[in-house]
mmCIF file with all atom_site columns, C-alpha atoms in Angstrom:
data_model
loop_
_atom_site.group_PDB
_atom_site.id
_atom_site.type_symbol
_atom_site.label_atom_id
_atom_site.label_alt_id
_atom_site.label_comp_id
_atom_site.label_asym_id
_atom_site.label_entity_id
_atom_site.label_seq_id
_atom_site.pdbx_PDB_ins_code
_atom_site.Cartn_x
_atom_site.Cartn_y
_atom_site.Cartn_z
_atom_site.occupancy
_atom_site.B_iso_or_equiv
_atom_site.pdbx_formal_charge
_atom_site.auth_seq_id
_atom_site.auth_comp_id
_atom_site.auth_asym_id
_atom_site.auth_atom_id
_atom_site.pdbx_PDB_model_num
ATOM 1   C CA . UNK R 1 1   ? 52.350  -22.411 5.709   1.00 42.00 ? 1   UNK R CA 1
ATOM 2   C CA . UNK R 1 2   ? 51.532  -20.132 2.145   1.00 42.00 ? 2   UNK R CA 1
ATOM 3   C CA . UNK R 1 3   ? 48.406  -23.088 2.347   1.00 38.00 ? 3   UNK R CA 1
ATOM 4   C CA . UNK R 1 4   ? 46.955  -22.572 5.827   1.00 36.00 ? 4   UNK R CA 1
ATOM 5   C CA . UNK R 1 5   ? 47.226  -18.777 4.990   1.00 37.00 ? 5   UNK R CA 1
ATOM 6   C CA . UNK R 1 6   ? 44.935  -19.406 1.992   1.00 41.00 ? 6   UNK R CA 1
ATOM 7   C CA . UNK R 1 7   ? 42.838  -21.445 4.073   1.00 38.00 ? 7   UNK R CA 1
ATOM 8   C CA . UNK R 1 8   ? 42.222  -18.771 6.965   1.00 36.00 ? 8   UNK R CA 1
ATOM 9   C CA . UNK R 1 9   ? 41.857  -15.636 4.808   1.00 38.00 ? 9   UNK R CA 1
ATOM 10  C CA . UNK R 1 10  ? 38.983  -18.274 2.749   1.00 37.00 ? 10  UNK R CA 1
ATOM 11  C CA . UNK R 1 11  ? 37.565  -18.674 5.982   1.00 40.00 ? 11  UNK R CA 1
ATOM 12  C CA . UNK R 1 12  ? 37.473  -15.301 7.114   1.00 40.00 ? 12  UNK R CA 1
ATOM 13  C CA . UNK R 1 13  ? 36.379  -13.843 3.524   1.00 40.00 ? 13  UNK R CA 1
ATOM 14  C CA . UNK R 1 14  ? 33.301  -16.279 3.760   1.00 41.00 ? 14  UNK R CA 1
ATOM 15  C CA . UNK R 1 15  ? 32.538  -15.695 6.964   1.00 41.00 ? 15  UNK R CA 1
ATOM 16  C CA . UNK R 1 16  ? 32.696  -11.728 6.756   1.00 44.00 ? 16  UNK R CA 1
ATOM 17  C CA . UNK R 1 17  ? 30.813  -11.716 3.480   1.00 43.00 ? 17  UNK R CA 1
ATOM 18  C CA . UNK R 1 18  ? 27.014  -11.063 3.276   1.00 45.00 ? 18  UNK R CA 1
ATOM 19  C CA . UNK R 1 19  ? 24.296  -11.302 0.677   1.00 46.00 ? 19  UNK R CA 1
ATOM 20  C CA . UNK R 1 20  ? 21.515  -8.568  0.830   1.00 48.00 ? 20  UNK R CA 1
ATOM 21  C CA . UNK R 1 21  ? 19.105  -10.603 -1.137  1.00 51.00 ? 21  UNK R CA 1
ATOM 22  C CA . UNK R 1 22  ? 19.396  -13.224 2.250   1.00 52.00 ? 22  UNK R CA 1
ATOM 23  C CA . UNK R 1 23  ? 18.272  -10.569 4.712   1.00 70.00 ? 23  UNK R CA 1
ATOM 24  C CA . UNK R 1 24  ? 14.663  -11.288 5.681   1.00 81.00 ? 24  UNK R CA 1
ATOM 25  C CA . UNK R 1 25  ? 11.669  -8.558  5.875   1.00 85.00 ? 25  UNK R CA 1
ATOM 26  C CA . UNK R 1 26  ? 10.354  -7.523  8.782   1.00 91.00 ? 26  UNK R CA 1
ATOM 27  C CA . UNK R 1 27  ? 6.892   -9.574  9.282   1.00 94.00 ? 27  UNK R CA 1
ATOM 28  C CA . UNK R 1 28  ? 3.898   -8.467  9.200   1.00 94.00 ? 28  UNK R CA 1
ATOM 29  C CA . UNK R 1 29  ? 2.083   -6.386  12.524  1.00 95.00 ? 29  UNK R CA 1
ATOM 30  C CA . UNK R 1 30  ? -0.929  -8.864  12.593  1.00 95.00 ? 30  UNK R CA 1
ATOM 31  C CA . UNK R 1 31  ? -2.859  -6.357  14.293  1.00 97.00 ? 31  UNK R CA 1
ATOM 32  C CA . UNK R 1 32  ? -2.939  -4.448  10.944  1.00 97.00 ? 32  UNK R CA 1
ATOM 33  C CA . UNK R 1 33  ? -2.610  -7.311  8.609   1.00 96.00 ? 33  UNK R CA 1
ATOM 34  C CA . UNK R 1 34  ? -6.339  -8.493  10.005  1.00 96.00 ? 34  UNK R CA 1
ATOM 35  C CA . UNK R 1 35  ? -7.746  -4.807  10.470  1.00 97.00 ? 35  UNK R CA 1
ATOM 36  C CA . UNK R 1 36  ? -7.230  -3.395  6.902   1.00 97.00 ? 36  UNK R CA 1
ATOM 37  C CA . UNK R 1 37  ? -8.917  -5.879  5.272   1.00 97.00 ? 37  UNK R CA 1
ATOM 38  C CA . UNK R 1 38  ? -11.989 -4.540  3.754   1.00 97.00 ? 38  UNK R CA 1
ATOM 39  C CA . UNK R 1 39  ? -13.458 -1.934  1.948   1.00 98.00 ? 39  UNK R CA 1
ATOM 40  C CA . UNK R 1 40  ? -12.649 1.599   2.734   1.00 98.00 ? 40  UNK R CA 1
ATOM 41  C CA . UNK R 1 41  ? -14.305 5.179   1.026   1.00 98.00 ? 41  UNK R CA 1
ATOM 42  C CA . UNK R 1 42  ? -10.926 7.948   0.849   1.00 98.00 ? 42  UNK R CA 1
ATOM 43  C CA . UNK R 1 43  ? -11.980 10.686  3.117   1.00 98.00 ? 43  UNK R CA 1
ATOM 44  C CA . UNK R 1 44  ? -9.144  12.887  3.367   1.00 98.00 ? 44  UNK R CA 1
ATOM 45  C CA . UNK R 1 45  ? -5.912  13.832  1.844   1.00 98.00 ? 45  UNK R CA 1
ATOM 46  C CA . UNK R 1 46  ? -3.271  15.057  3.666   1.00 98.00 ? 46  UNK R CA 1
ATOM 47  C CA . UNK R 1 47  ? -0.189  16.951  1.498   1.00 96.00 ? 47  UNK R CA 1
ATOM 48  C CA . UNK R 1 48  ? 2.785   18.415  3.189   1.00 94.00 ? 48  UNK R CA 1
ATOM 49  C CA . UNK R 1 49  ? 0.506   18.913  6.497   1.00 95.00 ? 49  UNK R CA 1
ATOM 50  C CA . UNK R 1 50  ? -2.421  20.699  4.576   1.00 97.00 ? 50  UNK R CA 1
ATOM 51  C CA . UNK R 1 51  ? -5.530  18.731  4.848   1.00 98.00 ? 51  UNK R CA 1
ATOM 52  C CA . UNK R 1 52  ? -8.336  18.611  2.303   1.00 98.00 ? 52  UNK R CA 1
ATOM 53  C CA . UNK R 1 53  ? -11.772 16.759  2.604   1.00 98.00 ? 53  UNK R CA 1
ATOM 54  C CA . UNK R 1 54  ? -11.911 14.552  -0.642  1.00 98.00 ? 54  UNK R CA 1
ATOM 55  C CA . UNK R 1 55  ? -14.409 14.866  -3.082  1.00 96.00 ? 55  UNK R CA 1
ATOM 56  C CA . UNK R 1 56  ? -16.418 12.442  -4.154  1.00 97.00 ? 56  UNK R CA 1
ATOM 57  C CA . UNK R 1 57  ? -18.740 12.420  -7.642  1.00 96.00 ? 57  UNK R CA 1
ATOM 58  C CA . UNK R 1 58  ? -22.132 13.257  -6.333  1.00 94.00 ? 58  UNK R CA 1
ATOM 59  C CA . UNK R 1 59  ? -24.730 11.008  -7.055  1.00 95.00 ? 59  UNK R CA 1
ATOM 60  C CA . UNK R 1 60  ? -21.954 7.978   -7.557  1.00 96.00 ? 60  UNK R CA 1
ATOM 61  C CA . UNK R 1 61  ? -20.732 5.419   -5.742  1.00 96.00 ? 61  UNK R CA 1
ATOM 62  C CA . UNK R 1 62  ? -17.402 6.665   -3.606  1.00 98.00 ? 62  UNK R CA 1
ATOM 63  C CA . UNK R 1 63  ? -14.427 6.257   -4.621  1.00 98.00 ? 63  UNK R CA 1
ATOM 64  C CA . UNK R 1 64  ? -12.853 3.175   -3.128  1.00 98.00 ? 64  UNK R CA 1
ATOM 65  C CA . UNK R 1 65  ? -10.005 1.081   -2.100  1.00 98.00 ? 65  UNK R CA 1
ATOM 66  C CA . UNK R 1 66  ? -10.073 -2.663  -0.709  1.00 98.00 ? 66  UNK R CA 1
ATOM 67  C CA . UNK R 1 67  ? -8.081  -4.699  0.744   1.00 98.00 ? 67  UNK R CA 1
ATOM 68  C CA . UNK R 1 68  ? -8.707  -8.315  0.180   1.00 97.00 ? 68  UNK R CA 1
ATOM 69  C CA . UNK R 1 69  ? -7.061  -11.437 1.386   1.00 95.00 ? 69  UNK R CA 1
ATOM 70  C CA . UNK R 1 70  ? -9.519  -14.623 1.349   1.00 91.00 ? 70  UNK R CA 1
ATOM 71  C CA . UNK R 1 71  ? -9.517  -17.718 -1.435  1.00 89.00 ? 71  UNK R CA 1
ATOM 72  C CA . UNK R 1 72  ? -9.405  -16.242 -4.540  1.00 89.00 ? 72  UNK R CA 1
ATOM 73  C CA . UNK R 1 73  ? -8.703  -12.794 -3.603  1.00 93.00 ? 73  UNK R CA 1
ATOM 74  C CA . UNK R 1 74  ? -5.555  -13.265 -1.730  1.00 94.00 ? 74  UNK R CA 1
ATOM 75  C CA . UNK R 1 75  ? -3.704  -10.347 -0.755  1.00 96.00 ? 75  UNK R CA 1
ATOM 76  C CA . UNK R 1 76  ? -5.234  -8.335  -3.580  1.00 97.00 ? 76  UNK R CA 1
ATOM 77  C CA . UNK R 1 77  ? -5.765  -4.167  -3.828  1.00 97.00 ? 77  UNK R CA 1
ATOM 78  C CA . UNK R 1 78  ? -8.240  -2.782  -5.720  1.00 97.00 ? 78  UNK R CA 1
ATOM 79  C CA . UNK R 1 79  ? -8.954  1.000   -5.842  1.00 97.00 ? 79  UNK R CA 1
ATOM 80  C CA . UNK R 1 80  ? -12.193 1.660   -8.118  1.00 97.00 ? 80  UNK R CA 1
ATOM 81  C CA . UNK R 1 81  ? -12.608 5.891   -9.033  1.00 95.00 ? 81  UNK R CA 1
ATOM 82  C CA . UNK R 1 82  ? -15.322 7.336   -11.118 1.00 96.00 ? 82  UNK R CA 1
ATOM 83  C CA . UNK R 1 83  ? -13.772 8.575   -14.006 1.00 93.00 ? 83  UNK R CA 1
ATOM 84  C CA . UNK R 1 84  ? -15.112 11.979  -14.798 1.00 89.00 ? 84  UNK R CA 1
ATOM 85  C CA . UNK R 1 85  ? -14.269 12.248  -18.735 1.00 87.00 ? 85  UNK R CA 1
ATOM 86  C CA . UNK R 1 86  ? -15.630 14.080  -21.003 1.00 86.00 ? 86  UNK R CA 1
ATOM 87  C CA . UNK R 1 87  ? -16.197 10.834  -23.007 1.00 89.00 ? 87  UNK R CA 1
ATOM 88  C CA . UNK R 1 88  ? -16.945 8.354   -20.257 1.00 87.00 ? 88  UNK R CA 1
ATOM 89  C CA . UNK R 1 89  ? -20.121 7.435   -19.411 1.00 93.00 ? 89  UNK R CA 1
ATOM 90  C CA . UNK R 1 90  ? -21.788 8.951   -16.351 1.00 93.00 ? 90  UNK R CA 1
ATOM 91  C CA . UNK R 1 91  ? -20.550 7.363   -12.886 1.00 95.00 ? 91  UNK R CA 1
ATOM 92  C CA . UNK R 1 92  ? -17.955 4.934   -15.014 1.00 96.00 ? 92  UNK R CA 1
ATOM 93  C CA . UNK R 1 93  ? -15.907 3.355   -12.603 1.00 95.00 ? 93  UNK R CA 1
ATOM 94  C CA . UNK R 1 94  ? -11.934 3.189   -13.424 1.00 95.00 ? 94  UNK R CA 1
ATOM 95  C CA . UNK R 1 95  ? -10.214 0.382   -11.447 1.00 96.00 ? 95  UNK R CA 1
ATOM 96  C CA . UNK R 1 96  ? -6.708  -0.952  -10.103 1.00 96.00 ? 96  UNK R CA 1
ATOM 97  C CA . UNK R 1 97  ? -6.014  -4.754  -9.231  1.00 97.00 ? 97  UNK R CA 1
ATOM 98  C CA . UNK R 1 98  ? -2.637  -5.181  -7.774  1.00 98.00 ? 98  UNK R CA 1
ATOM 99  C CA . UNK R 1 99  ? -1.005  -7.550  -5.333  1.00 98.00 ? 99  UNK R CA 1
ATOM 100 C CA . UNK R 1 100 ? 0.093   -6.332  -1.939  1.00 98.00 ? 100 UNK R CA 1
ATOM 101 C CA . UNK R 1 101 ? 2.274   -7.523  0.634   1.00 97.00 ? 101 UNK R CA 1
ATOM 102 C CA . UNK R 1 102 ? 2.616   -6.008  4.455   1.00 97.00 ? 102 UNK R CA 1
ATOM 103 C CA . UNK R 1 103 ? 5.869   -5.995  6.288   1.00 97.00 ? 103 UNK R CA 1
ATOM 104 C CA . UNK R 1 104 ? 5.952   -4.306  9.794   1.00 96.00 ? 104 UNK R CA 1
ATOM 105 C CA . UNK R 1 105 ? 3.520   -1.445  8.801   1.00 97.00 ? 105 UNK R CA 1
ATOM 106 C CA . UNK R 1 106 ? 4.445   -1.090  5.423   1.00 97.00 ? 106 UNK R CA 1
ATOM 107 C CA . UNK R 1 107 ? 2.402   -2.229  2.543   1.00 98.00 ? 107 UNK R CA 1
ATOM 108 C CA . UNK R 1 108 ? 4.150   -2.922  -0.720  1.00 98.00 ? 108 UNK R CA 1
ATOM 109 C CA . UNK R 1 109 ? 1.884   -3.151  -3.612  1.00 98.00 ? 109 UNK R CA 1
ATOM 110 C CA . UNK R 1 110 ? 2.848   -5.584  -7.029  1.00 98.00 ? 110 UNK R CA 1
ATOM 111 C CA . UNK R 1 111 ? 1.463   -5.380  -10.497 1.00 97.00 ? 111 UNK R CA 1
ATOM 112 C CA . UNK R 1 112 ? 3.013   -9.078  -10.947 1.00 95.00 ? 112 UNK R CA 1
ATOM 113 C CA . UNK R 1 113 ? 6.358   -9.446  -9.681  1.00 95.00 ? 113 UNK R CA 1
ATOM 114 C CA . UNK R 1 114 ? 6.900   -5.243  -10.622 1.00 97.00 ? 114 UNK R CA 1
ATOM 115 C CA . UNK R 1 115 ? 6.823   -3.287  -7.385  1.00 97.00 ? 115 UNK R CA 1
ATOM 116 C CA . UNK R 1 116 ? 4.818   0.286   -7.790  1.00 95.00 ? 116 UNK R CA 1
ATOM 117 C CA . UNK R 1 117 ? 3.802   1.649   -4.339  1.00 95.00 ? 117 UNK R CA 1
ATOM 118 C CA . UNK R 1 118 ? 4.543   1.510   -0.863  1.00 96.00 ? 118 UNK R CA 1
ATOM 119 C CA . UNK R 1 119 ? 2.227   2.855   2.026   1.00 97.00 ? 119 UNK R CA 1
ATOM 120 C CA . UNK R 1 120 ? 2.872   2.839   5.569   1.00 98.00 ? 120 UNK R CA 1
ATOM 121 C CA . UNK R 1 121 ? -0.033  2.366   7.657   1.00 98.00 ? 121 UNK R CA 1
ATOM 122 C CA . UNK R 1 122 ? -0.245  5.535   10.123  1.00 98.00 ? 122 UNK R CA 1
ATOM 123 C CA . UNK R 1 123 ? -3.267  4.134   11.925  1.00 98.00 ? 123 UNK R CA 1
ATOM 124 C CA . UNK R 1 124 ? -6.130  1.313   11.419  1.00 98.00 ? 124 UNK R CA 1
ATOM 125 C CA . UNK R 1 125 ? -9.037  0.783   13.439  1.00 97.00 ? 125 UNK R CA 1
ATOM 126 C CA . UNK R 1 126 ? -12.897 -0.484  12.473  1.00 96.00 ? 126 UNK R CA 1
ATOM 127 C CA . UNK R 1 127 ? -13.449 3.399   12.238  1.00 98.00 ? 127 UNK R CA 1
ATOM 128 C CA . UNK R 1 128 ? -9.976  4.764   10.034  1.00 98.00 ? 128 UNK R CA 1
ATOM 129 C CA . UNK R 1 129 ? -7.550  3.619   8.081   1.00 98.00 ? 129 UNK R CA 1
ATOM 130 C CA . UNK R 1 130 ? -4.660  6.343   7.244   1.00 98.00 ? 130 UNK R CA 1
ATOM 131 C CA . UNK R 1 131 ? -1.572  5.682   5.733   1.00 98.00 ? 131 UNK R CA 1
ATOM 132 C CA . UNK R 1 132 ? 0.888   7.724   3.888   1.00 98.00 ? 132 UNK R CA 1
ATOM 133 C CA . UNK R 1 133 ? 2.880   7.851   0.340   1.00 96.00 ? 133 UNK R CA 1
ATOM 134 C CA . UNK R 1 134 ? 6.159   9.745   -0.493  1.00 95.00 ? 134 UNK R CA 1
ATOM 135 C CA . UNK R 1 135 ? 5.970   10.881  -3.951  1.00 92.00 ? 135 UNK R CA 1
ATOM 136 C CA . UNK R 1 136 ? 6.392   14.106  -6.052  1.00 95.00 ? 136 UNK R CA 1
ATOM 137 C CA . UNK R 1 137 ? 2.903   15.166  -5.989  1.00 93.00 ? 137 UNK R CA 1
ATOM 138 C CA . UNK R 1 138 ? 2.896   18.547  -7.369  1.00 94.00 ? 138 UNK R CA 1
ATOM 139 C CA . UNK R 1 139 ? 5.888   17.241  -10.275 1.00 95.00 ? 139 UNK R CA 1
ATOM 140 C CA . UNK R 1 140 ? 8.354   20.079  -8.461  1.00 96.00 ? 140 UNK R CA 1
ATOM 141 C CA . UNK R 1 141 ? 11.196  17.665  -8.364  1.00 96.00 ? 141 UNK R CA 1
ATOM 142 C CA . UNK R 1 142 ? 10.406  17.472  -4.509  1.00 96.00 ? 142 UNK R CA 1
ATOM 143 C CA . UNK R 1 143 ? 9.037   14.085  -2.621  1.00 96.00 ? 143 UNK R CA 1
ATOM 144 C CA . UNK R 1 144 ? 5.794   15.545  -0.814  1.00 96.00 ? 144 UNK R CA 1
ATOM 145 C CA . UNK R 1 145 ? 4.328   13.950  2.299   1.00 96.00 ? 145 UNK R CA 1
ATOM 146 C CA . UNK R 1 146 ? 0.750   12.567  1.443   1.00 97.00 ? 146 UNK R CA 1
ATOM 147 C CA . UNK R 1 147 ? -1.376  11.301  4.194   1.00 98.00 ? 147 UNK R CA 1
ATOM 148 C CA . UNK R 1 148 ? -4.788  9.861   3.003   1.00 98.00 ? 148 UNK R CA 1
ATOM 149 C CA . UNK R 1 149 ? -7.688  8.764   5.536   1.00 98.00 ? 149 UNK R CA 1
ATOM 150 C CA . UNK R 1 150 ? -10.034 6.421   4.827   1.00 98.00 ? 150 UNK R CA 1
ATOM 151 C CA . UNK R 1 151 ? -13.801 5.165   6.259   1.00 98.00 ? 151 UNK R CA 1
ATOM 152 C CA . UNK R 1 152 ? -15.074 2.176   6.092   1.00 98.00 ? 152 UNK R CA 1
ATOM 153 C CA . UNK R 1 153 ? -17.760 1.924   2.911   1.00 98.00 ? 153 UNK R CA 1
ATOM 154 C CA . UNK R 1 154 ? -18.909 -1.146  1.350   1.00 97.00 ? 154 UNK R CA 1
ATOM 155 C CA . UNK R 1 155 ? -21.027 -0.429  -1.367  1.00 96.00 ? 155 UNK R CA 1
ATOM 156 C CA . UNK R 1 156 ? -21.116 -4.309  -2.785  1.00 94.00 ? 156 UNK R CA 1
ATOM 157 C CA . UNK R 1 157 ? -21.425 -5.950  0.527   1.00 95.00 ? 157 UNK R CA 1
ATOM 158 C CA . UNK R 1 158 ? -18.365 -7.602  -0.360  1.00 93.00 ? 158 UNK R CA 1
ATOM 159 C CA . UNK R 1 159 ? -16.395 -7.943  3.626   1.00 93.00 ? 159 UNK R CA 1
ATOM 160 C CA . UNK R 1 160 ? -18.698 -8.787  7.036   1.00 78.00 ? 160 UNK R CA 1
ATOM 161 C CA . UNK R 1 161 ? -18.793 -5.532  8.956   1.00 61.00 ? 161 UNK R CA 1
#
């Protein structure tokens, strides 16, 4: 008896138990896993429901961020900004390369296997893209809402528009 005890609270202790790593991610919308690929100028930043129009460096190229996801680019982010230092050279172009993955509407960008960002995708047509971030923006101790827009802009010719 003491054995099939054993056995049944085994059974029901395996059965009941569950391992978060196993749970799957949502997959990917494919609308927006096909329509935010390419290369998009910011255009407006959104924080805590104040908009601004974002300024670019006149005379320079916009600042940027692409999405890639074709051989030898796949599923990479790049954001290039012009740097604006006292010591950089006029128009010098900073830039980002991470990884990103998108699950549901939510893009999760890597530096490796380190996770840094996550955006959720408001809204992406051939015209927009707008997501939003969820970060202390103003260093207040407070998460603030930021909602950037972006237009399409490809400056290299990089994507076919």
């Amino acid at each position: 008896m003491r054995h099939l005890v054993i056995f049944l609270l085994a059974i029901i202790i395996i059965s009941c138990s569950s391992d978060d790593g196993s749970k799957s991610k949502p997959k990917p919308d494919p609308y927006i896993l096909n329509a935010i690929i390419g290369s998009w100028a910011y255009n407006t930043v959104t924080i805590n429901g104040e908009m601004y129009n974002y300024q670019h460096t006149e005379g320079c190229t916009k600042d940027l961020f692409q999405f890639y996801n074709e051989e030898g680019k796949i599923f990479e982010f790049e954001e290039d900004y012009v740097s604006n230092c006292d010591i950089c050279a006029q128009c010098a172009i900073s830039s980002t390369n991470l990884q990103w993955e998108l699950y549901d509407n939510i893009i999760h960008l890597y530096f490796g296997d380190q996770f840094i960002e996550e955006y959720e995708i408001l809204e992406v047509n051939s015209n927009i893209i707008r997501y939003k971030r969820i970060f202390d923006y103003d260093e207040d101790g407070i998460d603030d809402d930021i909602e950037i827009s972006g237009v399409p802009y490809d400056p290299y010719n990089e994507f076919d528009n």
